[in-house]
Coordinates of C-alpha atoms and ligand atoms in Angstrom, one line a residue:
M981 CA -19.5 2.6 14.7
D982 CA -22.2 5.3 14.7
R983 CA -24.8 5.6 17.4
R984 CA -27.5 3.9 15.5
R985 CA -25.4 0.9 14.6
F986 CA -24.2 0.8 18.2
I987 CA -27.7 0.5 19.5
Q988 CA -28.6 -2.0 16.8
A989 CA -25.6 -4.1 17.7
S990 CA -26.2 -4.0 21.4
S991 CA -29.9 -4.9 21.0
L992 CA -29.2 -7.6 18.6
T993 CA -26.4 -9.3 20.5
G994 CA -27.0 -8.3 24.1
G995 CA -23.3 -7.8 24.3
A996 CA -22.3 -10.9 22.4
L997 CA -20.4 -10.8 19.2
L998 CA -22.0 -10.2 15.8
L999 CA -20.4 -10.9 12.5
S1000 CA -20.5 -7.9 10.2
G1001 CA -22.7 -8.0 7.2
P1002 CA -21.3 -7.2 3.7
G1003 CA -22.0 -3.5 4.1
T1004 CA -19.7 -3.0 7.1
A1005 CA -16.2 -3.6 5.7
P1006 CA -13.7 -2.2 8.1
P1007 CA -11.2 0.5 7.3
A1008 CA -8.4 -2.0 7.3
A1009 CA -9.8 -3.9 4.4
A1010 CA -10.0 -0.7 2.4
R1011 CA -6.3 -0.3 2.9
G1012 CA -5.7 -3.4 0.9
T1013 CA -3.6 -5.1 3.5
A1014 CA -4.1 -8.6 5.0
A1015 CA -6.9 -8.5 7.5
L1016 CA -8.8 -10.8 9.8
P1017 CA -12.6 -11.2 9.6
P1018 CA -14.3 -8.2 11.2
V1019 CA -16.8 -8.6 14.0
D1020 CA -19.0 -5.9 15.6
D1021 CA -19.0 -5.6 19.3
P1022 CA -20.9 -2.9 21.1
L1023 CA -18.0 -2.2 23.3
Y1024 CA -15.8 -1.1 20.4
R1025 CA -16.3 1.8 18.1
E1026 CA -14.5 0.0 15.2
P1027 CA -14.9 -3.6 14.3
I1028 CA -12.7 -6.1 16.0
A1029 CA -11.0 -9.1 14.6
D1030 CA -12.9 -12.4 15.1
P1031 CA -10.8 -14.0 17.8
T1032 CA -11.7 -17.5 16.5
A1033 CA -10.1 -16.7 13.1
I1034 CA -6.7 -16.2 14.7
P1035 CA -4.6 -19.3 14.1
R1036 CA -3.4 -21.0 17.3
F1037 CA -0.2 -22.9 18.1
T1038 CA 1.5 -21.9 14.9
D1039 CA 4.3 -19.8 16.3
P1040 CA 7.1 -20.5 18.8
L1041 CA 7.0 -19.0 22.3
P1042 CA 9.2 -15.8 22.2
R1043 CA 11.8 -15.6 24.9
P1044 CA 12.4 -12.1 26.2
S1045 CA 16.0 -11.0 25.9
R1046 CA 17.8 -11.0 29.2
V1047 CA 19.9 -8.2 30.6
D1048 CA 22.6 -9.5 33.0
A1049 CA 22.7 -7.1 36.0
L1050 CA 23.9 -9.8 38.4
G1051 CA 26.8 -7.7 39.3
G1052 CA 24.6 -4.6 39.9
G1053 CA 25.3 -1.3 38.3
D1054 CA 23.6 1.3 36.1
L1055 CA 21.3 0.6 33.1
T1056 CA 19.3 2.7 30.7
F1057 CA 15.9 1.5 29.6
V1058 CA 14.0 3.4 27.0
M1059 CA 10.2 3.2 26.7
G1060 CA 9.1 3.6 23.1
P1061 CA 7.1 2.4 20.2
A1062 CA 7.7 -0.7 18.1
R1063 CA 5.8 -3.0 15.7
Q1064 CA 5.6 -6.7 16.5
D1065 CA 4.0 -9.8 15.0
L1066 CA 1.8 -10.6 18.0
L1067 CA -0.7 -12.7 16.1
G1068 CA 1.7 -15.0 14.1
G1069 CA 0.1 -17.7 12.0
G1070 CA 1.7 -16.2 8.8
L1071 CA -1.0 -13.6 8.7
G1072 CA 1.5 -10.9 7.9
L1073 CA -0.1 -8.5 10.4
T1074 CA 2.1 -6.4 12.7
T1075 CA 0.8 -4.7 15.7
P1076 CA 2.0 -1.3 17.0
V1077 CA 3.0 -1.8 20.6
W1078 CA 5.0 0.0 23.3
G1079 CA 7.9 -1.7 24.9
F1080 CA 11.3 -1.2 26.6
G1081 CA 14.7 -1.3 25.0
V1082 CA 18.1 -1.3 26.6
R1083 CA 20.4 1.5 25.7
G1084 CA 24.1 0.8 26.3
R1085 CA 25.4 -0.4 29.6
H1086 CA 26.7 1.4 32.6
G1087 CA 25.4 5.0 32.0
G1088 CA 28.3 6.8 30.4
G1089 CA 29.7 3.8 28.6
P1090 CA 30.7 3.9 24.9
A1091 CA 27.4 2.3 23.8
S1092 CA 25.3 4.6 25.8
G1093 CA 24.1 6.6 22.8
S1094 CA 23.2 3.6 20.7
P1095 CA 19.6 3.2 19.7
A1096 CA 17.6 0.8 21.8
Q1097 CA 15.8 -2.2 20.3
V1098 CA 12.4 -1.8 21.9
S1099 CA 10.4 -5.0 22.7
Y1100 CA 7.2 -6.1 24.3
P1101 CA 7.4 -7.6 26.8
G1102 CA 10.5 -5.6 27.8
P1103 CA 13.9 -7.3 28.3
T1104 CA 14.1 -9.5 31.4
L1105 CA 16.4 -7.8 33.9
V1106 CA 18.4 -10.4 35.9
A1107 CA 19.7 -9.0 39.2
H1108 CA 21.2 -10.4 42.4
R1109 CA 20.3 -9.9 46.0
D1110 CA 22.0 -7.0 47.7
R1111 CA 23.8 -5.8 44.5
P1112 CA 22.0 -2.6 43.8
V1113 CA 20.9 -1.8 40.3
R1114 CA 20.0 1.7 39.1
V1115 CA 17.8 2.1 36.0
H1116 CA 17.5 5.3 34.1
W1117 CA 13.9 4.9 32.7
I1118 CA 13.7 7.2 29.7
N1119 CA 10.2 8.1 28.6
G1120 CA 10.4 8.0 24.8
L1121 CA 6.6 7.5 24.2
P1122 CA 4.9 9.3 21.4
H1123 CA 2.4 12.3 21.6
R1124 CA -0.5 10.1 20.8
H1125 CA -1.8 7.1 22.8
L1126 CA -2.2 3.8 21.1
L1127 CA -5.5 3.4 22.9
P1128 CA -8.6 5.5 23.7
V1129 CA -7.8 7.6 26.9
D1130 CA -10.7 8.2 29.3
T1131 CA -10.1 11.8 30.5
T1132 CA -13.1 11.6 32.9
V1133 CA -11.3 9.4 35.5
H1134 CA -8.8 10.9 37.9
W1135 CA -5.7 10.5 35.8
A1136 CA -2.2 12.0 35.5
F1137 CA -3.1 15.0 33.4
A1138 CA -6.5 15.7 35.0
G1139 CA -6.7 19.3 36.0
T1140 CA -3.2 20.1 34.8
G1141 CA -3.7 21.7 31.4
H1142 CA -1.3 19.1 29.9
T1143 CA -2.4 17.1 27.0
I1144 CA -1.0 13.9 25.4
E1145 CA -0.8 15.8 22.0
R1146 CA 1.4 18.5 23.5
D1147 CA 3.3 16.8 26.3
G1148 CA 3.4 13.2 25.2
V1149 CA 2.2 10.1 27.1
P1150 CA 3.1 10.2 30.8
A1151 CA 4.7 7.1 32.3
V1152 CA 6.4 5.9 35.5
V1153 CA 7.9 2.5 36.2
H1154 CA 7.2 0.5 39.3
L1155 CA 9.1 -2.6 40.2
H1156 CA 6.3 -4.9 41.4
G1157 CA 7.5 -6.9 44.4
G1158 CA 10.5 -4.7 45.0
H1159 CA 11.6 -3.8 48.5
T1160 CA 12.2 -0.4 47.1
D1161 CA 12.9 3.0 48.6
P1162 CA 9.8 5.2 48.3
D1163 CA 11.5 7.7 45.9
S1164 CA 12.3 4.8 43.5
D1165 CA 9.0 3.0 43.9
G1166 CA 7.2 4.5 40.9
H1167 CA 4.4 6.1 42.8
P1168 CA 1.4 6.8 40.5
D1169 CA 1.9 10.5 41.0
A1170 CA 5.6 10.3 40.1
W1171 CA 4.9 10.1 36.4
Y1172 CA 6.8 12.1 33.7
A1173 CA 6.0 12.9 30.1
P1174 CA 8.5 13.0 27.3
G1175 CA 8.0 16.8 26.9
G1176 CA 9.1 17.5 30.5
A1177 CA 5.8 17.6 32.3
V1178 CA 6.0 15.8 35.7
G1179 CA 3.6 14.6 38.3
P1180 CA 3.2 16.0 41.9
R1181 CA 5.4 13.3 43.4
F1182 CA 8.0 13.1 40.6
A1183 CA 11.2 11.8 42.1
G1184 CA 13.4 11.6 39.0
T1185 CA 13.9 9.2 36.1
R1186 CA 16.8 7.2 37.6
L1187 CA 15.4 4.7 40.1
S1188 CA 17.4 2.6 42.5
Y1189 CA 16.7 -1.0 43.4
D1190 CA 18.9 -2.2 46.3
N1191 CA 17.6 -5.8 45.9
S1192 CA 17.5 -6.2 49.7
Q1193 CA 15.3 -9.3 49.5
E1194 CA 15.4 -13.0 48.6
A1195 CA 15.3 -14.4 45.1
A1196 CA 11.9 -14.0 43.4
T1197 CA 10.0 -13.4 40.2
L1198 CA 9.5 -9.6 40.1
W1199 CA 8.2 -7.6 37.2
Y1200 CA 8.3 -4.0 36.2
H1201 CA 5.4 -2.1 34.6
D1202 CA 4.0 1.3 34.1
H1203 CA 2.1 2.7 37.1
T1204 CA 0.8 6.1 35.9
L1205 CA -2.3 7.4 37.7
G1206 CA -5.4 6.6 35.7
I1207 CA -3.8 5.2 32.6
T1208 CA -1.9 2.2 33.9
R1209 CA -4.4 -0.2 32.3
L1210 CA -3.7 1.4 28.9
N1211 CA 0.1 1.8 29.2
V1212 CA 0.5 -1.8 30.3
Y1213 CA -2.0 -3.0 27.7
A1214 CA 0.1 -1.2 25.1
G1215 CA 3.1 -3.3 26.3
L1216 CA 4.9 -1.6 29.1
A1217 CA 5.8 -4.5 31.3
G1218 CA 8.8 -6.9 31.7
F1219 CA 10.3 -9.4 34.1
Y1220 CA 12.9 -8.7 36.8
L1221 CA 14.3 -12.0 38.0
L1222 CA 16.1 -11.6 41.3
R1223 CA 18.7 -14.2 42.2
D1224 CA 20.4 -15.0 45.4
S1225 CA 23.2 -17.4 46.4
H1226 CA 20.7 -20.0 47.6
E1227 CA 18.8 -20.1 44.4
L1228 CA 22.0 -20.1 42.3
S1229 CA 23.4 -23.0 44.2
L1230 CA 20.1 -24.9 43.8
I1231 CA 20.5 -24.4 40.0
E1232 CA 24.1 -25.3 40.0
D1233 CA 23.6 -28.4 42.1
H1234 CA 20.9 -29.6 39.7
R1235 CA 18.1 -29.2 42.2
L1236 CA 16.2 -26.8 39.9
P1237 CA 16.1 -26.5 36.1
G1238 CA 18.4 -23.7 34.9
G1239 CA 19.8 -22.3 31.7
P1240 CA 17.5 -22.9 28.7
Y1241 CA 15.2 -25.0 30.9
E1242 CA 14.1 -22.0 32.9
L1243 CA 11.6 -19.7 31.2
E1244 CA 9.7 -16.7 32.2
L1245 CA 6.1 -16.6 30.8
V1246 CA 3.8 -13.6 31.0
I1247 CA 0.1 -14.4 30.2
Q1248 CA -2.0 -11.5 28.9
D1249 CA -5.3 -11.2 27.1
R1250 CA -5.8 -8.8 24.3
M1251 CA -8.3 -7.8 21.5
F1252 CA -7.3 -6.8 18.0
H1253 CA -8.7 -4.8 15.1
P1254 CA -8.8 -6.7 11.8
D1255 CA -5.6 -5.0 10.6
G1256 CA -3.7 -6.2 13.7
R1257 CA -3.9 -3.1 15.8
L1258 CA -4.6 -3.6 19.5
A1259 CA -8.3 -2.9 20.4
Y1260 CA -9.4 -1.7 23.7
P1261 CA -13.1 -0.9 24.5
D1262 CA -14.1 2.5 23.4
V1263 CA -17.7 3.2 24.0
P1264 CA -19.0 6.3 22.1
A1265 CA -19.5 9.5 24.1
D1266 CA -23.2 9.5 23.5
S1267 CA -23.7 5.9 24.7
P1268 CA -26.6 5.8 27.2
D1269 CA -24.8 3.3 29.4
W1270 CA -21.3 4.8 29.7
P1271 CA -21.3 8.5 29.3
G1272 CA -18.1 10.5 29.0
G1273 CA -16.5 9.3 25.8
P1274 CA -13.8 6.7 25.8
S1275 CA -14.7 5.1 29.0
V1276 CA -13.1 3.1 31.8
R1277 CA -14.6 -0.3 32.0
P1278 CA -15.7 -2.2 35.1
E1279 CA -13.1 -4.8 33.8
F1280 CA -11.6 -5.8 30.5
F1281 CA -11.5 -9.3 29.1
G1282 CA -9.8 -10.1 25.8
Q1283 CA -10.4 -13.3 24.0
V1284 CA -6.9 -13.6 22.5
I1285 CA -4.4 -15.1 24.9
L1286 CA -0.8 -14.0 24.5
V1287 CA 2.2 -15.5 26.1
N1288 CA 5.4 -13.4 26.0
G1289 CA 3.7 -11.2 23.4
K1290 CA 2.6 -14.0 21.1
A1291 CA -1.0 -15.3 20.6
W1292 CA -1.3 -18.9 21.6
P1293 CA 2.4 -19.9 21.0
Y1294 CA 3.9 -23.4 21.2
L1295 CA 7.0 -24.5 23.0
D1296 CA 9.1 -27.5 21.8
V1297 CA 10.5 -29.2 24.8
E1298 CA 12.8 -32.1 25.7
P1299 CA 11.4 -35.0 27.8
R1300 CA 12.7 -33.4 31.0
Q1301 CA 11.8 -30.9 33.7
Y1302 CA 11.4 -27.2 33.0
R1303 CA 11.0 -24.3 35.4
L1304 CA 8.3 -21.9 34.4
R1305 CA 8.2 -18.4 36.0
L1306 CA 4.6 -17.6 35.4
L1307 CA 3.1 -14.1 35.6
N1308 CA -0.5 -13.1 35.1
G1309 CA 0.1 -9.7 33.4
S1310 CA -3.5 -9.3 32.3
N1311 CA -5.6 -6.3 33.1
S1312 CA -8.6 -8.2 34.7
R1313 CA -8.5 -11.8 33.7
F1314 CA -7.8 -14.5 36.2
Y1315 CA -6.5 -17.8 34.9
R1316 CA -7.3 -21.2 36.4
L1317 CA -4.5 -23.2 34.7
S1318 CA -4.2 -26.9 34.0
A1319 CA -3.8 -29.1 31.0
G1320 CA -7.4 -29.9 30.2
G1321 CA -8.6 -30.1 33.8
G1322 CA -5.7 -32.1 35.2
W1323 CA -1.9 -32.4 34.9
P1324 CA -1.0 -35.1 32.4
F1325 CA 2.6 -33.9 32.9
P1326 CA 3.3 -33.4 36.6
A1327 CA 3.5 -29.8 37.8
T1328 CA 5.0 -28.8 41.1
L1329 CA 4.8 -25.4 42.6
V1330 CA 8.1 -24.3 44.0
G1331 CA 7.5 -20.6 44.7
T1332 CA 5.0 -17.9 45.1
D1333 CA 5.2 -14.1 44.3
L1334 CA 8.2 -13.3 46.4
G1335 CA 10.1 -16.5 47.0
F1336 CA 10.3 -20.2 47.5
L1337 CA 7.7 -22.4 49.3
H1338 CA 9.0 -24.4 52.2
R1339 CA 8.6 -27.6 50.3
P1340 CA 7.8 -28.2 46.6
R1341 CA 4.1 -28.7 46.2
P1342 CA 2.9 -31.1 43.5
L1343 CA -0.3 -29.7 42.0
D1344 CA -3.4 -31.9 42.2
G1345 CA -5.8 -29.4 40.7
P1346 CA -5.9 -26.3 38.6
L1347 CA -3.7 -23.4 39.6
V1348 CA -5.4 -20.0 40.0
V1349 CA -3.3 -17.0 39.1
A1350 CA -4.8 -13.6 39.7
P1351 CA -3.7 -10.4 37.9
G1352 CA -0.3 -9.4 39.2
E1353 CA 0.4 -12.8 40.8
R1354 CA 3.3 -15.1 39.9
A1355 CA 3.8 -18.8 40.2
D1356 CA 7.1 -20.6 40.1
L1357 CA 6.4 -23.9 38.6
V1358 CA 8.4 -27.0 37.7
V1359 CA 6.8 -29.1 35.0
D1360 CA 8.0 -32.6 34.1
F1361 CA 7.8 -33.9 30.6
R1362 CA 10.0 -37.0 31.3
G1363 CA 8.7 -40.1 29.5
L1364 CA 6.3 -38.0 27.4
G1365 CA 8.2 -37.9 24.1
G1366 CA 6.0 -37.4 21.1
E1367 CA 3.1 -36.0 23.2
T1368 CA 1.5 -32.6 22.9
H1369 CA -0.2 -30.9 25.8
T1370 CA -2.2 -27.7 25.9
L1371 CA -2.2 -25.4 28.8
T1372 CA -5.8 -24.5 29.4
N1373 CA -7.8 -21.9 31.5
D1374 CA -11.3 -22.3 32.9
A1375 CA -11.5 -19.2 35.1
P1376 CA -14.9 -17.5 34.8
T1377 CA -15.0 -13.7 34.0
P1378 CA -15.3 -11.9 36.3
F1379 CA -13.8 -14.3 38.8
P1380 CA -15.2 -16.4 40.4
Y1381 CA -18.9 -16.1 39.7
G1382 CA -19.0 -14.6 36.2
D1383 CA -19.4 -16.1 32.7
P1384 CA -17.7 -19.4 32.0
V1385 CA -14.7 -18.8 29.8
A1386 CA -15.6 -19.0 26.1
P1387 CA -13.3 -20.5 23.5
P1388 CA -10.7 -19.6 22.3
A1389 CA -9.7 -17.9 25.6
D1390 CA -9.8 -21.4 27.2
Q1391 CA -6.5 -22.2 25.7
V1392 CA -3.2 -20.6 26.6
M1393 CA -0.3 -22.3 24.9
R1394 CA 1.0 -25.7 23.8
F1395 CA 3.9 -27.9 24.8
R1396 CA 5.2 -30.3 22.2
V1397 CA 7.6 -32.9 23.6
N1398 CA 9.5 -33.4 20.4
R1399 CA 13.1 -32.4 21.1
P1400 CA 15.8 -35.0 21.7
R1401 CA 17.0 -35.0 25.3
D1402 CA 20.4 -33.3 25.8
E1403 CA 22.1 -36.0 27.8
R1404 CA 24.9 -33.7 28.8
V1405 CA 22.6 -31.8 31.1
P1406 CA 21.8 -33.7 34.2
E1407 CA 18.1 -34.0 35.2
P1408 CA 17.5 -31.9 38.3
R1409 CA 16.2 -33.6 41.5
L1410 CA 14.0 -31.2 43.4
P1411 CA 15.1 -30.8 47.0
R1412 CA 12.7 -31.8 49.8
R1413 CA 13.0 -28.4 51.2
L1414 CA 13.5 -25.1 49.4
R1415 CA 13.6 -22.9 52.5
R1416 CA 14.6 -23.8 56.1
A1417 CA 11.2 -23.3 57.6
P1418 CA 7.7 -22.4 56.4
F1419 CA 7.5 -18.7 55.5
R1420 CA 6.1 -16.7 58.4
I1421 CA 6.1 -13.1 59.6
S1422 CA 7.1 -13.9 63.1
R1423 CA 7.0 -10.5 64.7
P1424 CA 3.9 -10.0 66.9
P1425 CA 1.5 -7.6 65.2
A1426 CA 1.5 -4.0 66.6
R1427 CA -2.1 -3.7 65.4
T1428 CA -4.8 -5.1 63.3
R1429 CA -6.6 -3.0 60.6
R1430 CA -10.0 -3.7 59.1
L1431 CA -10.0 -2.7 55.5
L1432 CA -12.9 -2.6 53.0
L1433 CA -13.4 -3.4 49.3
S1434 CA -16.6 -1.8 48.2
E1435 CA -18.4 -0.6 45.1
G1436 CA -19.5 3.0 44.7
T1437 CA -20.7 5.1 41.8
D1438 CA -19.0 7.9 40.0
E1439 CA -20.5 11.2 38.8
F1440 CA -21.4 9.5 35.4
G1441 CA -23.2 6.7 37.2
R1442 CA -20.4 4.2 36.4
M1443 CA -19.6 1.6 39.0
K1444 CA -16.5 2.8 40.9
P1445 CA -14.6 0.2 42.9
L1446 CA -13.1 1.6 46.0
L1447 CA -10.9 0.7 49.0
G1448 CA -11.6 2.0 52.4
T1449 CA -11.9 1.0 56.0
V1450 CA -14.6 -1.1 57.7
E1451 CA -15.4 1.8 60.1
R1452 CA -15.3 4.7 57.7
G1453 CA -16.5 3.0 54.6
R1454 CA -15.3 3.8 51.0
L1455 CA -12.4 6.2 50.6
E1456 CA -11.2 7.9 47.4
W1457 CA -7.6 8.0 46.3
S1458 CA -7.2 11.6 47.2
E1459 CA -8.4 11.3 50.8
P1460 CA -5.8 11.5 53.6
V1461 CA -3.9 8.3 54.5
T1462 CA -5.6 6.0 56.9
E1463 CA -3.0 3.2 56.9
D1464 CA 0.1 4.4 58.7
P1465 CA 2.1 1.5 60.2
G1466 CA 5.1 2.4 62.4
L1467 CA 8.5 1.6 61.0
H1468 CA 9.6 -2.0 61.8
T1469 CA 6.2 -3.0 63.1
A1470 CA 4.2 -5.9 61.8
E1471 CA 0.5 -5.5 61.2
I1472 CA -2.4 -7.8 60.3
W1473 CA -4.6 -6.4 57.6
E1474 CA -8.1 -7.9 57.4
V1475 CA -9.5 -7.2 54.0
F1476 CA -13.3 -7.3 54.0
N1477 CA -14.6 -7.8 50.4
A1478 CA -18.2 -6.5 50.3
T1479 CA -18.4 -6.9 46.5
P1480 CA -19.5 -9.8 44.3
D1481 CA -16.0 -10.3 42.6
T1482 CA -12.6 -11.4 43.7
H1483 CA -10.1 -8.6 43.9
P1484 CA -6.3 -9.3 43.8
I1485 CA -5.0 -7.0 46.5
H1486 CA -1.4 -5.8 46.2
L1487 CA 0.8 -4.0 48.7
H1488 CA 3.9 -2.2 47.6
L1489 CA 7.1 -2.5 49.6
V1490 CA 6.3 -5.5 51.7
R1491 CA 6.1 -9.3 51.4
F1492 CA 3.2 -10.7 53.4
Q1493 CA 2.0 -14.0 54.8
V1494 CA -1.5 -15.0 53.9
L1495 CA -3.1 -16.0 57.3
D1496 CA -6.5 -17.2 56.5
R1497 CA -9.9 -16.4 55.0
A1498 CA -13.4 -16.4 56.6
P1499 CA -16.9 -15.8 55.4
F1500 CA -18.7 -12.8 57.0
T1501 CA -22.0 -11.1 57.2
A1502 CA -22.5 -7.4 58.1
D1503 CA -24.8 -4.5 57.9
R1504 CA -23.8 -1.9 55.3
D1505 CA -24.2 1.8 55.6
P1506 CA -26.0 2.7 52.4
E1507 CA -24.2 6.0 52.1
T1508 CA -20.6 5.1 52.9
G1509 CA -20.4 1.3 52.6
A1510 CA -19.1 1.1 56.2
L1511 CA -19.8 -2.2 57.8
S1512 CA -21.3 -2.9 61.2
N1513 CA -22.6 -5.9 63.2
I1514 CA -20.0 -8.0 61.5
E1515 CA -20.3 -11.8 62.1
I1516 CA -17.3 -13.8 61.0
G1517 CA -17.6 -17.5 60.2
L1518 CA -15.1 -20.3 60.4
P1519 CA -11.7 -19.3 59.0
Q1520 CA -10.2 -21.4 56.3
Q1521 CA -6.5 -22.0 55.8
P1522 CA -4.9 -20.4 52.8
D1523 CA -4.5 -22.6 49.8
A1524 CA -1.4 -24.7 49.8
T1525 CA -0.2 -22.7 46.8
E1526 CA -0.3 -19.4 48.9
L1527 CA 2.0 -20.5 51.7
G1528 CA 5.1 -18.7 50.4
P1529 CA 6.0 -15.0 50.5
K1530 CA 3.3 -13.0 48.7
D1531 CA 2.7 -9.4 47.5
T1532 CA -0.7 -9.9 45.9
V1533 CA -3.6 -11.9 47.3
S1534 CA -7.0 -12.9 46.0
A1535 CA -9.7 -11.4 48.2
P1536 CA -12.8 -13.4 47.4
P1537 CA -16.4 -12.0 47.6
W1538 CA -17.9 -11.9 51.1
R1539 CA -14.8 -13.2 52.7
V1540 CA -12.4 -11.5 55.0
T1541 CA -8.8 -12.2 53.8
R1542 CA -6.2 -11.8 56.5
I1543 CA -2.6 -11.0 55.7
K1544 CA 0.4 -10.1 57.9
A1545 CA 3.3 -7.9 56.9
L1546 CA 6.3 -6.2 58.4
F1547 CA 6.7 -2.6 57.3
D1548 CA 10.4 -2.0 57.3
R1549 CA 11.0 1.1 55.2
R1550 CA 9.7 4.6 55.9
G1551 CA 7.7 6.6 53.4
L1552 CA 4.7 6.8 51.2
Y1553 CA 3.6 3.7 49.2
V1554 CA 0.4 2.5 47.7
W1555 CA -1.9 -0.6 48.0
H1556 CA -4.4 -1.4 45.4
C1557 CA -6.5 -3.9 43.5
H1558 CA -4.3 -5.3 40.7
I1559 CA -7.3 -5.4 38.3
L1560 CA -5.9 -2.5 36.3
E1561 CA -9.4 -1.2 35.4
H1562 CA -10.1 -1.0 39.1
E1563 CA -6.7 0.5 40.0
D1564 CA -7.3 3.2 37.4
H1565 CA -10.8 3.9 38.7
E1566 CA -9.9 4.7 42.3
M1567 CA -9.4 1.3 43.8
M1568 CA -6.0 2.4 45.1
R1569 CA -4.9 4.1 48.3
N1570 CA -1.7 5.6 49.7
F1571 CA -0.2 4.1 52.9
R1572 CA 2.6 5.7 54.9
V1573 CA 5.2 3.9 57.0
R1574 CA 5.9 6.4 59.9
Ligands
C2O2101 CU1 2.1 -4.4 39.9 CU2 1.2 -1.2 42.3 O1 1.7 -2.8 41.0
CU2102 CU1 3.7 -3.4 43.1
CU2103 CU1 -10.6 -5.0 42.0

C-alpha cells in the first residue's frame, strides 16, 4: 500500500477492516492461483485475507509427531523452511512456514545424515525425569525472513554489521519451563546464524536438558533477541512433554487418559495474505504514527485461530475422557476458554504450567490462558454421543480491558462426539489427589523484591514496555542486573503492574508459587516511573487454577502480584513479559543466581 492509500484506509476505517474496491486486486490474484478475498488494513502494507472468508471446522486437528526420548540420549533437530496447509478448507493454499525436523537419532547413528521432515509446530519431544536429553539444534533457516524485520529495536544483529541477507536468520532455542543449566537455556544473546555469526553469549548449538524436575507440559521455542516474535510467528515452537514415574503410573492405572486420548494443543493467532502467506503488521517507513519502517507493535492480534498449525480444526472424539495439554503459543492474545460461556462437557483442570494440582479442579467458568501459559485439562464427553461442541474464546484484546473479541476469533476449534467408544480401553477414574500436598515453596524467603512493570517511550515515540524495580523505576535490557538471588535461596517477587494491561510474567529456571494479588495506589516519578507512597489494598488469593507449579503468571493492571521461587542453579537467566511484542521491545531483564 502506498502512503496515500494508507492514509485513506486509516482515515476511512479508523483501524478497522476495509474491503478492497475493484481497483485494488492483490498481487496474489495476478499470479492466477487460488486466493482469499483481499481486505485492506492500515497495519499491513499489502492486503490481507478476509478472515471471515476462511472456512472453519473443515479440517481435522493435526497431531504433532512425537519423538520418544524417554530413555534420554542425543537428538538432532533442524530448524528450516517448509510449506504447510494451515488454512485447510480445500482452498488449495499453502503457507511458507518455519519449523523443526528431526534428523536421525543418537548423533552419529546411521540415519544422522538423513534429511529432516520439517514441521510447524515442531515434533513433540517426550522425555523422562532425570534422564538427560541433549539436542543439537541446527539452524537451517534461510537468508531472508518470512516476515518484516524491525531493525530499529535492540535485536540480535543491531550494531554488529551482520545482515540476514548475508548471515542468515539468527535463532536460539529455549526450553520454556526447563530447569536448565544456564549455558543450555537459550539466552536471547546466545543466538547463532546459519552462516556462522554468533551472539555475545553464544554457548554452542548442542544444549543439554537434565530433566531434573517433575512431569509437566514444557515447550521449546526461539528466543533470539528482538526477533522472537517473528521467529515464533513463523513457526519455531514445539512441545516437550516431560514424564515421570508418578505420571506414568497414573496413566497406566487408568487414573488419567493416555495414548490416543492424550493430546497436546497449541493455540496461536495469525493473519494471512490472500495467497496464503503469513501476514505480520508492516507499517510503512513514512507512517506518521510508527516511524522507522517495519515496526514493532505494542501488541499483535490475529483474527485467524490456529490449533497445532491448522485454522479452526475439528477433532472427532469418542464419548469418553480426553486429556488436553493446552498451550497458549500466541504472541499477544490471551484466551478465555469455554464452550459457549460454560462447559456443556465437564472440564477438569489437573495441572498448571509445571506440574499437577493437588486435587483435580472441575472448572465452573471460563479458563484464562495467557501467552506462554499451559493448562492440563481433562474433558469428559461421556454420554454426549452425536453432539458437537465448539471451544470458544471471549478474552478482550488487549487483556483485560481492551476491545471485545470480534468474530471469527471468538472460536477456537470443534469437538464432534461421533466415534464409537473403544470398549477395550478402560475409562479413567481421576484420582482424588494428584500430588501428596498442595504445591508450596516452603523455604523461608531470604528476601522480598519489589519489581515494576511500566510503559516508557522509545526514540521514535513508540510505547516501550519495560521491567524495572519499584525503587529505581524502568530499566532497559542492557542495564546491569538488579535481581541477584543467592544460590538455594527462596525469594518473594512482588510485581507491581503500573500499566493498563495484563502482562504474563515468565521467569526462566524456576517454578514458582503464586501467593496472592492486591490492588495498589502509588505516586509515579514522571521521569523514571519509580513508585513511592505505595498503598496496598486487601490481597486476593490466586485463582484456583493457579495453585500448581507455575513459570508464567498474569500480572493484572494496578495490582501487585506476589510469587515465590527457589533459585537453585547458579548463573545468568532472564525474566520477561511473555507477550512476544513486549519481550522484543525491551520488556525483559537478566537475573543472576549468585
Ligand atoms: Cu517461553 Cu523466555 O520464554
Ligand atoms: Cu522460558
Ligand atoms: Cu507485557
